[in-house]
PDB file of C-alpha atoms in Angstrom:
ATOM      1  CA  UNK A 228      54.370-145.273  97.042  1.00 83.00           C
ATOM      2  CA  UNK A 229      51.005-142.984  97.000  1.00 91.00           C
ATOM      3  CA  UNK A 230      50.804-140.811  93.793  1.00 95.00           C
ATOM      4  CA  UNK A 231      48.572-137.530  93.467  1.00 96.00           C
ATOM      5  CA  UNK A 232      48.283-136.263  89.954  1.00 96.00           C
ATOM      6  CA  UNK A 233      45.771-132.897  89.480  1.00 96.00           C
ATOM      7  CA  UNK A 234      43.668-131.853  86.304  1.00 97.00           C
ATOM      8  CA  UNK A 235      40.826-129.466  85.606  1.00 97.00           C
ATOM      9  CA  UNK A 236      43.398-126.739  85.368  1.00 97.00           C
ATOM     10  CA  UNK A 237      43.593-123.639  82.519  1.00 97.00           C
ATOM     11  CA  UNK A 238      42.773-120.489  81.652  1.00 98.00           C
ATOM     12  CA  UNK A 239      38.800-119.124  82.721  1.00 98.00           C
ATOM     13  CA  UNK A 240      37.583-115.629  82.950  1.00 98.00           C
ATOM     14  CA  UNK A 241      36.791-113.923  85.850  1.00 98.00           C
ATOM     15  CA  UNK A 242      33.207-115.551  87.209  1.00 98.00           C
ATOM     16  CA  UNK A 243      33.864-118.632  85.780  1.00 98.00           C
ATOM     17  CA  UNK A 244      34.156-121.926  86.920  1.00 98.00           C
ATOM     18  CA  UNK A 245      36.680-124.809  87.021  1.00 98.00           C
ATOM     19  CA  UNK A 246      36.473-127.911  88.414  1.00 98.00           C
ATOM     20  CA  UNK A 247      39.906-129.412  89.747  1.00 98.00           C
ATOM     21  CA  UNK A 248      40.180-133.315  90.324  1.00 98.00           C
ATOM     22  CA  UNK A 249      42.985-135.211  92.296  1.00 97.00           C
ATOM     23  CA  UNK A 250      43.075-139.502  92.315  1.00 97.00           C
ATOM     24  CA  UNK A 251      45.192-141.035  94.675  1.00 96.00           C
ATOM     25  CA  UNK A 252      46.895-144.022  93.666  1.00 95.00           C
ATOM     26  CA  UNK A 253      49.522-146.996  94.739  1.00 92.00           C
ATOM     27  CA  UNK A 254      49.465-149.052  97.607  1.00 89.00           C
ATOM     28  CA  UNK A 255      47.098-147.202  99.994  1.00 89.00           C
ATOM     29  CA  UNK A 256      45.968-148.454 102.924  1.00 87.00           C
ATOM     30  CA  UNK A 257      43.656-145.357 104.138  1.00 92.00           C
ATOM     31  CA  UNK A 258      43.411-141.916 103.431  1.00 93.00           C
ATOM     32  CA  UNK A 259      42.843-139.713 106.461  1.00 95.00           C
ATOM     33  CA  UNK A 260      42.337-136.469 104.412  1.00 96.00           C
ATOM     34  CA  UNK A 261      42.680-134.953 101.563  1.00 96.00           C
ATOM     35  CA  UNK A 262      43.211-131.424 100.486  1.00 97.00           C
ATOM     36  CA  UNK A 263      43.680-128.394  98.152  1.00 98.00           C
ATOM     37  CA  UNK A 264      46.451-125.990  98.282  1.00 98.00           C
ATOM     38  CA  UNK A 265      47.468-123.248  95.863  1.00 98.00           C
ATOM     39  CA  UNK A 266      50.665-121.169  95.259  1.00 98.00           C
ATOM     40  CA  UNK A 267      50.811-118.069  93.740  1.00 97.00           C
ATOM     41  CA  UNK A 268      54.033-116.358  92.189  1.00 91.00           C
ATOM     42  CA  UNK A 269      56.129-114.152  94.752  1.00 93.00           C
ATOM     43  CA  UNK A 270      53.781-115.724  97.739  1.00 96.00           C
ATOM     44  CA  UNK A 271      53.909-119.117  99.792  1.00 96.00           C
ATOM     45  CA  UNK A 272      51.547-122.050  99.572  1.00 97.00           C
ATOM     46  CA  UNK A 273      48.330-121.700 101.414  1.00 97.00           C
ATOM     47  CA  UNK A 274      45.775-123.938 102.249  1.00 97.00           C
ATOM     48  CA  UNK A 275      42.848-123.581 100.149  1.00 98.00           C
ATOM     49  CA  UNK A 276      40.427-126.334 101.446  1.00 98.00           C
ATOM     50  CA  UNK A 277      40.553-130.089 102.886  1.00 98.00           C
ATOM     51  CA  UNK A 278      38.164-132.729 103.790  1.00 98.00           C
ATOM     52  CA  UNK A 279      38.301-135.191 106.477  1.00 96.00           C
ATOM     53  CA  UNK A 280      37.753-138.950 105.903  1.00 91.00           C
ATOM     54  CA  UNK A 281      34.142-138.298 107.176  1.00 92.00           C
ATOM     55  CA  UNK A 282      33.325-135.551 104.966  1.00 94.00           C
ATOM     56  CA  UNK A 283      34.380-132.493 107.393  1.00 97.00           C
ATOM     57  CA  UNK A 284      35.360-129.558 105.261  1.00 98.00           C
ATOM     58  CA  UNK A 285      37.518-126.612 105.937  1.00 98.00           C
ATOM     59  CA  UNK A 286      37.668-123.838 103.670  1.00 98.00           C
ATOM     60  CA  UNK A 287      40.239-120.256 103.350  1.00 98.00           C
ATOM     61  CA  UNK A 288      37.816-117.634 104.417  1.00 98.00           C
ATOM     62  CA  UNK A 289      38.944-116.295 101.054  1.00 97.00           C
ATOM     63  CA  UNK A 290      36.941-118.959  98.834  1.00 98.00           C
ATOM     64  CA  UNK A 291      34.145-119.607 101.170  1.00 98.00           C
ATOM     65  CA  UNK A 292      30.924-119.453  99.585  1.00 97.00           C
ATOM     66  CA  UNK A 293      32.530-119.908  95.717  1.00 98.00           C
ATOM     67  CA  UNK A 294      34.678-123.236  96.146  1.00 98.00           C
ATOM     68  CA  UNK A 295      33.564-127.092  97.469  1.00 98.00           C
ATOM     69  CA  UNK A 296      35.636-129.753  98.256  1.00 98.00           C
ATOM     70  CA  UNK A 297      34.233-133.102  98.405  1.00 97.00           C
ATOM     71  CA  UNK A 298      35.885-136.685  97.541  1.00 96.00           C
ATOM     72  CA  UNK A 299      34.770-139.631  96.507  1.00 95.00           C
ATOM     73  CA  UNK A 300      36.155-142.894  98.913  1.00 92.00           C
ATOM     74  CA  UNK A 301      35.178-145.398  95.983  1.00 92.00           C
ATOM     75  CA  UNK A 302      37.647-143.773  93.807  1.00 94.00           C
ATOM     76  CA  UNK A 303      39.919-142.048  96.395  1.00 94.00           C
ATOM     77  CA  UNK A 304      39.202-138.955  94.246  1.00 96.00           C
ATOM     78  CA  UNK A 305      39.168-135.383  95.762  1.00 97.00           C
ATOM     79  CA  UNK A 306      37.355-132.510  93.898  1.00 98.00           C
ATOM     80  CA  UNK A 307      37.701-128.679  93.918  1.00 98.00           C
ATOM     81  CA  UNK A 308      34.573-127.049  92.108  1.00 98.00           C
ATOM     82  CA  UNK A 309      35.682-123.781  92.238  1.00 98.00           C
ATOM     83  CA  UNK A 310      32.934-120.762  90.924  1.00 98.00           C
ATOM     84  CA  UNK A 311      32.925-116.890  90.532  1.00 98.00           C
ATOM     85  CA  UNK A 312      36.385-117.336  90.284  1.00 98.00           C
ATOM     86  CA  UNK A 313      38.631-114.054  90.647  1.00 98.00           C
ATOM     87  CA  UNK A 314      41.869-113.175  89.503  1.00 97.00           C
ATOM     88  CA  UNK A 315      43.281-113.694  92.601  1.00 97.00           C
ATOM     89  CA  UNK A 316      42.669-116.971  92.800  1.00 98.00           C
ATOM     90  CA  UNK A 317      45.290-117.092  89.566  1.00 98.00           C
ATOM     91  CA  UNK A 318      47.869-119.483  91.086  1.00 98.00           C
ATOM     92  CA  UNK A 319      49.016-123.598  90.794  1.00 98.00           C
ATOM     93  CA  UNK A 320      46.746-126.050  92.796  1.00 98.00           C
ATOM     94  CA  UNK A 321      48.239-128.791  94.625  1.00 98.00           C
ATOM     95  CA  UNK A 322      46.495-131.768  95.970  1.00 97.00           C
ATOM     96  CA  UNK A 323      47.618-133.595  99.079  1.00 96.00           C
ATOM     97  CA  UNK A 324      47.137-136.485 100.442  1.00 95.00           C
ATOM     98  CA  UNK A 325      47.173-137.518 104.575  1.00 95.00           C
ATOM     99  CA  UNK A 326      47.739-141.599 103.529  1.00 92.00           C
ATOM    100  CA  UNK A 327      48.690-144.742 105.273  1.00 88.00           C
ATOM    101  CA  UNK A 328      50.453-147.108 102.754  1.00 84.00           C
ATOM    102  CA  UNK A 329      50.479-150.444 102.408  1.00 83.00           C
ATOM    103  CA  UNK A 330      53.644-150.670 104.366  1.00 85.00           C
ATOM    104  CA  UNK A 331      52.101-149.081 106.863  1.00 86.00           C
ATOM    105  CA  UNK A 332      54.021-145.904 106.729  1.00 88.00           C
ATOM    106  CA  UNK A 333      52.254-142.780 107.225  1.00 90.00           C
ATOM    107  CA  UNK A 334      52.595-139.530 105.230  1.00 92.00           C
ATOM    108  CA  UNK A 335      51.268-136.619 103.341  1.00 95.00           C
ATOM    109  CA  UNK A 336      51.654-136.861  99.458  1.00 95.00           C
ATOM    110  CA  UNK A 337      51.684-134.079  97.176  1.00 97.00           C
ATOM    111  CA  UNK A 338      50.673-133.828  93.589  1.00 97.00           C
ATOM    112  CA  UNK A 339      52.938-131.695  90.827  1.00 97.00           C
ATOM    113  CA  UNK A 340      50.464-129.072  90.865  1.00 97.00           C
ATOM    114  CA  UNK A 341      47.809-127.628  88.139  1.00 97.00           C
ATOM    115  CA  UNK A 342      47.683-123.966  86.966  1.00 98.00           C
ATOM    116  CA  UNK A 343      45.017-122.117  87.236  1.00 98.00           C
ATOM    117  CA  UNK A 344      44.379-118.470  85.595  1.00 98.00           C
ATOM    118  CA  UNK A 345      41.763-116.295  86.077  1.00 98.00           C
ATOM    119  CA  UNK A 346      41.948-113.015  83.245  1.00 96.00           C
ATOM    120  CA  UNK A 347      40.164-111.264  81.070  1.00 92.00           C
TER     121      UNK A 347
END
């Protein structure tokens, strides 16, 4: 079993900064990609940003130019610095995971998720 837990999560005001980390742990055999998600109340997940296993990023047009993803393979530890942050960015981060385990068995894990609020 692969297990994602997030941190870096609380309360900021608007323009500030957080920075969200995600290790991957258990019986991993390779990590494809990794990613950040978010959910806000009354709304459905949405992808926020991912990185490949070669360091190709993807980003919401909505935090381009405020957030960076980037991971560390040594660690198998994926960041989310995350600046000028709005209140609409307000919502519960969730890491994932695109692993191959140990028993071969390929899957994408999910962390429990880290809130994040942006007010005044």
């Amino acid at each position: 079993q692969v297990q994602l837990v997030e941190s870096g999560g609380g309360l900021v005001q608007p323009g500030g900064s957080l920075r969200l980390s995600c290790p991957a742990s258990g019986s991993i055999f390779t990590i494809y990609s990794m990613g950040w998600y978010r959910q806000a109340p009354g709304k459905q997940r949405e992808l926020v940003a991912t990185i490949t296993s070669s360091g190709s990023t993807n980003y919401a047009d909505s935090v381009k130019g405020r957030f960076t993803i980037s991971r560390d393979n040594v660690k198998n530890t994926v960041y989310l610095q995350m600046n000028s942050l709005k209140p609409e960015d307000t919502a519960v981060y969730y890491c994932n995971a695109d692993c191959r385990s140990s028993d071969l068995r390929r899957r994408t894990y999910w962390g429990q998720g880290t809130q994040v609020t942006v007010s005044s």
